[in-house]
Amino acid sequence: MRAADRERVIVDEAIRFFAERGFEGQTRELAKRMGIAHSVIYRHFPSKEALIERVYQEVYLSRWSQDWGPLIRDRSLPLKARLTGFYLDYVARVFEYNWVRIFVFSGMKSFGITGRYLDLVRHEIIEPAAIELRHELQLPDAATCPLGSRETEMFWGLHGRIFYLAIRKFIYETPVPSDLEQTVRDAIDLFMDGARLALPRLMHDDQAGTTR
């Protein structure tokens, strides 16, 4: 087998292995599962961390669409349509066994995958969406009044609500709605209805230095 082909096989099997066993799984066990010498893995990856980094690139970065950030910022569309388009595509790309389980296992170990990915979500989706909600409601922009944690937390709540469907399916192995598209649309409808009422009051409270 050519070196490039063997590396591809190692990465594919590592993705399945870590999704099943978590990052506590040892590369020696991975090699045994593949029927190869342990040293073969280290010819391609100098450390377990290097192999995990490759898994991150394959599982997470390869599924991240470069269209998502521009979509959230596209003011030719209502924000509700932008959020709906993003989350329907997001669900289609990431609601997958390996993706979800590796994400959760990473969050329990100090390999940084979860934190790095959530930083990407925050920078490309959460904070831009909060800015766009202000624009749509004709509220002061972030240059005039910086975003507060309560604002971004509203969008994290929406994101978490949708992602929890994947947790239920692939971690807890409990039933989820068969019509995920409608479930996503319902979540966004409820979020937008509540956000239109809550955001002006929230910004007023922040400016006044009060909390509820």
PDB file of C-alpha atoms in Angstrom:
ATOM      1  CA  MET A   1       0.000   0.000   0.000  1.00  0.00           C
ATOM      2  CA  ARG A   2       1.279   3.454  -0.889  1.00  0.00           C
ATOM      3  CA  ALA A   3       2.146   5.712   2.062  1.00  0.00           C
ATOM      4  CA  ALA A   4      -0.636   8.171   1.209  1.00  0.00           C
ATOM      5  CA  ASP A   5      -3.183   5.366   1.005  1.00  0.00           C
ATOM      6  CA  ARG A   6      -2.075   3.856   4.309  1.00  0.00           C
ATOM      7  CA  GLU A   7      -2.270   7.259   5.984  1.00  0.00           C
ATOM      8  CA  ARG A   8      -5.811   7.651   4.670  1.00  0.00           C
ATOM      9  CA  VAL A   9      -6.771   4.266   6.109  1.00  0.00           C
ATOM     10  CA  ILE A  10      -5.247   5.152   9.494  1.00  0.00           C
ATOM     11  CA  VAL A  11      -7.165   8.451   9.645  1.00  0.00           C
ATOM     12  CA  ASP A  12     -10.470   6.841   8.661  1.00  0.00           C
ATOM     13  CA  GLU A  13     -10.080   4.104  11.246  1.00  0.00           C
ATOM     14  CA  ALA A  14      -8.924   6.596  13.906  1.00  0.00           C
ATOM     15  CA  ILE A  15     -12.102   8.614  13.395  1.00  0.00           C
ATOM     16  CA  ARG A  16     -14.247   5.528  13.990  1.00  0.00           C
ATOM     17  CA  PHE A  17     -12.057   4.394  16.884  1.00  0.00           C
ATOM     18  CA  PHE A  18     -12.117   7.703  18.775  1.00  0.00           C
ATOM     19  CA  ALA A  19     -15.842   8.110  18.151  1.00  0.00           C
ATOM     20  CA  GLU A  20     -16.447   4.739  19.811  1.00  0.00           C
ATOM     21  CA  ARG A  21     -13.805   4.755  22.552  1.00  0.00           C
ATOM     22  CA  GLY A  22     -13.101   8.432  23.199  1.00  0.00           C
ATOM     23  CA  PHE A  23      -9.626   9.928  23.349  1.00  0.00           C
ATOM     24  CA  GLU A  24      -8.630   7.651  26.180  1.00  0.00           C
ATOM     25  CA  GLY A  25      -8.336   4.932  23.544  1.00  0.00           C
ATOM     26  CA  GLN A  26      -4.678   4.112  22.937  1.00  0.00           C
ATOM     27  CA  THR A  27      -2.946   4.126  19.559  1.00  0.00           C
ATOM     28  CA  ARG A  28      -1.593   0.659  20.361  1.00  0.00           C
ATOM     29  CA  GLU A  29      -5.182  -0.566  20.567  1.00  0.00           C
ATOM     30  CA  LEU A  30      -5.971   1.233  17.317  1.00  0.00           C
ATOM     31  CA  ALA A  31      -3.066  -0.511  15.604  1.00  0.00           C
ATOM     32  CA  LYS A  32      -4.210  -3.898  16.893  1.00  0.00           C
ATOM     33  CA  ARG A  33      -7.698  -3.220  15.629  1.00  0.00           C
ATOM     34  CA  MET A  34      -6.287  -2.393  12.206  1.00  0.00           C
ATOM     35  CA  GLY A  35      -4.010  -5.423  12.150  1.00  0.00           C
ATOM     36  CA  ILE A  36      -0.834  -3.369  11.781  1.00  0.00           C
ATOM     37  CA  ALA A  37       2.281  -2.813  13.883  1.00  0.00           C
ATOM     38  CA  HIS A  38       2.041   0.038  16.368  1.00  0.00           C
ATOM     39  CA  SER A  39       5.096   1.651  14.790  1.00  0.00           C
ATOM     40  CA  VAL A  40       3.268   2.012  11.473  1.00  0.00           C
ATOM     41  CA  ILE A  41       0.991   4.678  12.935  1.00  0.00           C
ATOM     42  CA  TYR A  42       3.998   6.660  14.126  1.00  0.00           C
ATOM     43  CA  ARG A  43       5.582   6.613  10.697  1.00  0.00           C
ATOM     44  CA  HIS A  44       2.705   8.818   9.579  1.00  0.00           C
ATOM     45  CA  PHE A  45       1.906  10.693  12.798  1.00  0.00           C
ATOM     46  CA  PRO A  46       4.696  11.551  15.265  1.00  0.00           C
ATOM     47  CA  SER A  47       2.348  11.523  18.257  1.00  0.00           C
ATOM     48  CA  LYS A  48      -1.175  10.750  19.339  1.00  0.00           C
ATOM     49  CA  GLU A  49      -1.818  14.500  19.475  1.00  0.00           C
ATOM     50  CA  ALA A  50      -0.796  14.824  15.817  1.00  0.00           C
ATOM     51  CA  LEU A  51      -3.241  12.088  14.875  1.00  0.00           C
ATOM     52  CA  ILE A  52      -5.993  13.817  16.860  1.00  0.00           C
ATOM     53  CA  GLU A  53      -5.205  17.093  15.089  1.00  0.00           C
ATOM     54  CA  ARG A  54      -5.672  15.348  11.757  1.00  0.00           C
ATOM     55  CA  VAL A  55      -8.984  13.945  12.991  1.00  0.00           C
ATOM     56  CA  TYR A  56     -10.030  17.505  13.901  1.00  0.00           C
ATOM     57  CA  GLN A  57      -9.227  18.702  10.388  1.00  0.00           C
ATOM     58  CA  GLU A  58     -11.056  15.807   8.773  1.00  0.00           C
ATOM     59  CA  VAL A  59     -14.141  15.742  10.983  1.00  0.00           C
ATOM     60  CA  TYR A  60     -14.639  19.412  11.784  1.00  0.00           C
ATOM     61  CA  LEU A  61     -12.890  21.760   9.387  1.00  0.00           C
ATOM     62  CA  SER A  62     -13.841  19.731   6.324  1.00  0.00           C
ATOM     63  CA  ARG A  63     -17.518  20.015   7.287  1.00  0.00           C
ATOM     64  CA  TRP A  64     -17.420  23.717   8.011  1.00  0.00           C
ATOM     65  CA  SER A  65     -18.904  25.610   5.079  1.00  0.00           C
ATOM     66  CA  GLN A  66     -17.220  28.854   4.101  1.00  0.00           C
ATOM     67  CA  ASP A  67     -20.685  30.051   3.031  1.00  0.00           C
ATOM     68  CA  TRP A  68     -22.088  30.095   6.572  1.00  0.00           C
ATOM     69  CA  GLY A  69     -20.439  33.273   7.819  1.00  0.00           C
ATOM     70  CA  PRO A  70     -21.357  35.337   4.728  1.00  0.00           C
ATOM     71  CA  LEU A  71     -24.910  33.974   4.876  1.00  0.00           C
ATOM     72  CA  ILE A  72     -25.395  35.240   8.437  1.00  0.00           C
ATOM     73  CA  ARG A  73     -24.138  38.692   7.345  1.00  0.00           C
ATOM     74  CA  ASP A  74     -26.230  38.877   4.144  1.00  0.00           C
ATOM     75  CA  ARG A  75     -28.639  41.752   4.775  1.00  0.00           C
ATOM     76  CA  SER A  76     -30.492  41.154   1.525  1.00  0.00           C
ATOM     77  CA  LEU A  77     -32.352  38.436   3.462  1.00  0.00           C
ATOM     78  CA  PRO A  78     -34.375  38.672   6.700  1.00  0.00           C
ATOM     79  CA  LEU A  79     -32.403  37.346   9.659  1.00  0.00           C
ATOM     80  CA  LYS A  80     -34.955  34.592  10.197  1.00  0.00           C
ATOM     81  CA  ALA A  81     -34.297  33.285   6.662  1.00  0.00           C
ATOM     82  CA  ARG A  82     -30.540  33.445   7.208  1.00  0.00           C
ATOM     83  CA  LEU A  83     -30.697  31.540  10.498  1.00  0.00           C
ATOM     84  CA  THR A  84     -33.011  28.959   8.959  1.00  0.00           C
ATOM     85  CA  GLY A  85     -30.723  28.449   5.964  1.00  0.00           C
ATOM     86  CA  PHE A  86     -27.687  28.106   8.195  1.00  0.00           C
ATOM     87  CA  TYR A  87     -29.177  25.682  10.692  1.00  0.00           C
ATOM     88  CA  LEU A  88     -30.779  23.444   8.081  1.00  0.00           C
ATOM     89  CA  ASP A  89     -27.404  23.108   6.361  1.00  0.00           C
ATOM     90  CA  TYR A  90     -25.626  22.731   9.709  1.00  0.00           C
ATOM     91  CA  VAL A  91     -27.906  19.868  10.730  1.00  0.00           C
ATOM     92  CA  ALA A  92     -27.379  18.171   7.376  1.00  0.00           C
ATOM     93  CA  ARG A  93     -23.586  18.378   7.706  1.00  0.00           C
ATOM     94  CA  VAL A  94     -22.877  17.656  11.360  1.00  0.00           C
ATOM     95  CA  PHE A  95     -25.653  15.413  12.633  1.00  0.00           C
ATOM     96  CA  GLU A  96     -23.466  12.368  12.193  1.00  0.00           C
ATOM     97  CA  TYR A  97     -22.291   9.682  14.633  1.00  0.00           C
ATOM     98  CA  ASN A  98     -18.541  10.290  14.434  1.00  0.00           C
ATOM     99  CA  TRP A  99     -18.806  14.082  14.465  1.00  0.00           C
ATOM    100  CA  VAL A 100     -21.044  14.283  17.527  1.00  0.00           C
ATOM    101  CA  ARG A 101     -19.300  11.663  19.619  1.00  0.00           C
ATOM    102  CA  ILE A 102     -15.812  12.997  18.948  1.00  0.00           C
ATOM    103  CA  PHE A 103     -17.054  16.485  19.837  1.00  0.00           C
ATOM    104  CA  VAL A 104     -18.404  15.278  23.183  1.00  0.00           C
ATOM    105  CA  PHE A 105     -15.374  13.116  24.013  1.00  0.00           C
ATOM    106  CA  SER A 106     -13.080  16.036  23.188  1.00  0.00           C
ATOM    107  CA  GLY A 107     -14.961  18.232  25.618  1.00  0.00           C
ATOM    108  CA  MET A 108     -14.094  15.802  28.420  1.00  0.00           C
ATOM    109  CA  LYS A 109     -10.369  15.689  27.585  1.00  0.00           C
ATOM    110  CA  SER A 110      -7.837  18.473  27.150  1.00  0.00           C
ATOM    111  CA  PHE A 111      -7.203  18.156  23.435  1.00  0.00           C
ATOM    112  CA  GLY A 112      -8.771  21.508  22.578  1.00  0.00           C
ATOM    113  CA  ILE A 113     -10.961  20.366  19.705  1.00  0.00           C
ATOM    114  CA  THR A 114     -14.224  21.448  21.295  1.00  0.00           C
ATOM    115  CA  GLY A 115     -12.913  24.838  22.387  1.00  0.00           C
ATOM    116  CA  ARG A 116     -11.378  25.625  19.010  1.00  0.00           C
ATOM    117  CA  TYR A 117     -14.538  24.645  17.195  1.00  0.00           C
ATOM    118  CA  LEU A 118     -16.766  26.682  19.487  1.00  0.00           C
ATOM    119  CA  ASP A 119     -14.491  29.684  18.994  1.00  0.00           C
ATOM    120  CA  LEU A 120     -15.145  29.310  15.266  1.00  0.00           C
ATOM    121  CA  VAL A 121     -18.900  29.140  15.875  1.00  0.00           C
ATOM    122  CA  ARG A 122     -18.753  32.199  18.114  1.00  0.00           C
ATOM    123  CA  HIS A 123     -16.705  34.268  15.652  1.00  0.00           C
ATOM    124  CA  GLU A 124     -18.541  33.270  12.464  1.00  0.00           C
ATOM    125  CA  ILE A 125     -22.105  32.693  13.688  1.00  0.00           C
ATOM    126  CA  ILE A 126     -22.999  33.772  17.214  1.00  0.00           C
ATOM    127  CA  GLU A 127     -21.557  37.278  17.382  1.00  0.00           C
ATOM    128  CA  PRO A 128     -22.429  38.213  13.765  1.00  0.00           C
ATOM    129  CA  ALA A 129     -26.005  36.978  14.321  1.00  0.00           C
ATOM    130  CA  ALA A 130     -26.286  39.137  17.445  1.00  0.00           C
ATOM    131  CA  ILE A 131     -25.102  42.154  15.442  1.00  0.00           C
ATOM    132  CA  GLU A 132     -27.571  41.358  12.663  1.00  0.00           C
ATOM    133  CA  LEU A 133     -30.456  41.087  15.120  1.00  0.00           C
ATOM    134  CA  ARG A 134     -29.701  44.595  16.352  1.00  0.00           C
ATOM    135  CA  HIS A 135     -29.646  45.854  12.781  1.00  0.00           C
ATOM    136  CA  GLU A 136     -32.956  44.201  11.965  1.00  0.00           C
ATOM    137  CA  LEU A 137     -34.599  45.689  15.057  1.00  0.00           C
ATOM    138  CA  GLN A 138     -33.016  49.108  14.377  1.00  0.00           C
ATOM    139  CA  LEU A 139     -31.157  49.119  17.665  1.00  0.00           C
ATOM    140  CA  PRO A 140     -27.734  50.746  18.303  1.00  0.00           C
ATOM    141  CA  ASP A 141     -24.892  48.937  16.555  1.00  0.00           C
ATOM    142  CA  ALA A 142     -21.997  47.226  18.294  1.00  0.00           C
ATOM    143  CA  ALA A 143     -19.665  50.163  17.642  1.00  0.00           C
ATOM    144  CA  THR A 144     -22.009  52.404  19.632  1.00  0.00           C
ATOM    145  CA  CYS A 145     -22.971  49.852  22.247  1.00  0.00           C
ATOM    146  CA  PRO A 146     -20.727  46.749  22.464  1.00  0.00           C
ATOM    147  CA  LEU A 147     -22.349  43.324  22.479  1.00  0.00           C
ATOM    148  CA  GLY A 148     -23.094  41.997  25.939  1.00  0.00           C
ATOM    149  CA  SER A 149     -22.806  38.436  27.145  1.00  0.00           C
ATOM    150  CA  ARG A 150     -26.576  38.233  27.622  1.00  0.00           C
ATOM    151  CA  GLU A 151     -27.110  38.973  23.932  1.00  0.00           C
ATOM    152  CA  THR A 152     -24.703  36.350  22.692  1.00  0.00           C
ATOM    153  CA  GLU A 153     -26.066  33.904  25.254  1.00  0.00           C
ATOM    154  CA  MET A 154     -29.469  34.133  23.546  1.00  0.00           C
ATOM    155  CA  PHE A 155     -27.898  32.823  20.349  1.00  0.00           C
ATOM    156  CA  TRP A 156     -25.895  30.170  22.180  1.00  0.00           C
ATOM    157  CA  GLY A 157     -29.235  29.038  23.592  1.00  0.00           C
ATOM    158  CA  LEU A 158     -30.645  28.629  20.089  1.00  0.00           C
ATOM    159  CA  HIS A 159     -27.513  26.829  18.932  1.00  0.00           C
ATOM    160  CA  GLY A 160     -27.550  24.539  21.943  1.00  0.00           C
ATOM    161  CA  ARG A 161     -31.219  23.731  21.493  1.00  0.00           C
ATOM    162  CA  ILE A 162     -30.635  22.530  17.943  1.00  0.00           C
ATOM    163  CA  PHE A 163     -27.391  20.697  18.722  1.00  0.00           C
ATOM    164  CA  TYR A 164     -29.036  18.915  21.645  1.00  0.00           C
ATOM    165  CA  LEU A 165     -31.057  16.941  19.113  1.00  0.00           C
ATOM    166  CA  ALA A 166     -27.785  15.363  17.983  1.00  0.00           C
ATOM    167  CA  ILE A 167     -26.773  14.692  21.595  1.00  0.00           C
ATOM    168  CA  ARG A 168     -30.060  12.905  22.186  1.00  0.00           C
ATOM    169  CA  LYS A 169     -29.619  10.787  19.081  1.00  0.00           C
ATOM    170  CA  PHE A 170     -25.927   9.878  19.145  1.00  0.00           C
ATOM    171  CA  ILE A 171     -25.005  10.083  22.836  1.00  0.00           C
ATOM    172  CA  TYR A 172     -28.149   9.225  24.769  1.00  0.00           C
ATOM    173  CA  GLU A 173     -29.528   7.099  21.905  1.00  0.00           C
ATOM    174  CA  THR A 174     -33.064   8.332  22.526  1.00  0.00           C
ATOM    175  CA  PRO A 175     -35.676   9.180  19.880  1.00  0.00           C
ATOM    176  CA  VAL A 176     -35.616  12.538  18.114  1.00  0.00           C
ATOM    177  CA  PRO A 177     -38.291  14.040  15.847  1.00  0.00           C
ATOM    178  CA  SER A 178     -38.407  12.392  12.444  1.00  0.00           C
ATOM    179  CA  ASP A 179     -38.896  15.764  10.750  1.00  0.00           C
ATOM    180  CA  LEU A 180     -35.734  17.612  11.793  1.00  0.00           C
ATOM    181  CA  GLU A 181     -36.339  20.369   9.261  1.00  0.00           C
ATOM    182  CA  GLN A 182     -39.635  21.341  10.865  1.00  0.00           C
ATOM    183  CA  THR A 183     -38.100  21.088  14.324  1.00  0.00           C
ATOM    184  CA  VAL A 184     -35.347  23.503  13.293  1.00  0.00           C
ATOM    185  CA  ARG A 185     -37.878  25.903  11.768  1.00  0.00           C
ATOM    186  CA  ASP A 186     -39.981  25.787  14.930  1.00  0.00           C
ATOM    187  CA  ALA A 187     -36.930  26.541  17.097  1.00  0.00           C
ATOM    188  CA  ILE A 188     -36.010  29.561  14.993  1.00  0.00           C
ATOM    189  CA  ASP A 189     -39.603  30.851  14.907  1.00  0.00           C
ATOM    190  CA  LEU A 190     -39.814  30.710  18.702  1.00  0.00           C
ATOM    191  CA  PHE A 191     -36.377  32.276  19.090  1.00  0.00           C
ATOM    192  CA  MET A 192     -37.103  35.198  16.775  1.00  0.00           C
ATOM    193  CA  ASP A 193     -40.483  35.895  18.378  1.00  0.00           C
ATOM    194  CA  GLY A 194     -38.907  35.999  21.819  1.00  0.00           C
ATOM    195  CA  ALA A 195     -35.780  37.895  20.746  1.00  0.00           C
ATOM    196  CA  ARG A 196     -37.764  40.749  19.206  1.00  0.00           C
ATOM    197  CA  LEU A 197     -39.390  41.355  22.574  1.00  0.00           C
ATOM    198  CA  ALA A 198     -36.431  40.569  24.800  1.00  0.00           C
ATOM    199  CA  LEU A 199     -33.506  42.315  23.107  1.00  0.00           C
ATOM    200  CA  PRO A 200     -34.637  45.966  23.515  1.00  0.00           C
ATOM    201  CA  ARG A 201     -35.358  45.347  27.202  1.00  0.00           C
ATOM    202  CA  LEU A 202     -32.093  43.471  27.666  1.00  0.00           C
ATOM    203  CA  MET A 203     -30.053  46.284  26.110  1.00  0.00           C
ATOM    204  CA  HIS A 204     -31.875  48.834  28.246  1.00  0.00           C
ATOM    205  CA  ASP A 205     -31.106  46.837  31.381  1.00  0.00           C
ATOM    206  CA  ASP A 206     -27.428  46.534  30.432  1.00  0.00           C
ATOM    207  CA  GLN A 207     -27.121  50.248  29.787  1.00  0.00           C
ATOM    208  CA  ALA A 208     -28.842  50.994  33.085  1.00  0.00           C
ATOM    209  CA  GLY A 209     -26.622  48.508  34.896  1.00  0.00           C
ATOM    210  CA  THR A 210     -29.525  46.351  36.056  1.00  0.00           C
ATOM    211  CA  THR A 211     -30.337  42.664  35.771  1.00  0.00           C
ATOM    212  CA  ARG A 212     -33.497  40.616  35.845  1.00  0.00           C
TER     213      ARG A 212
END
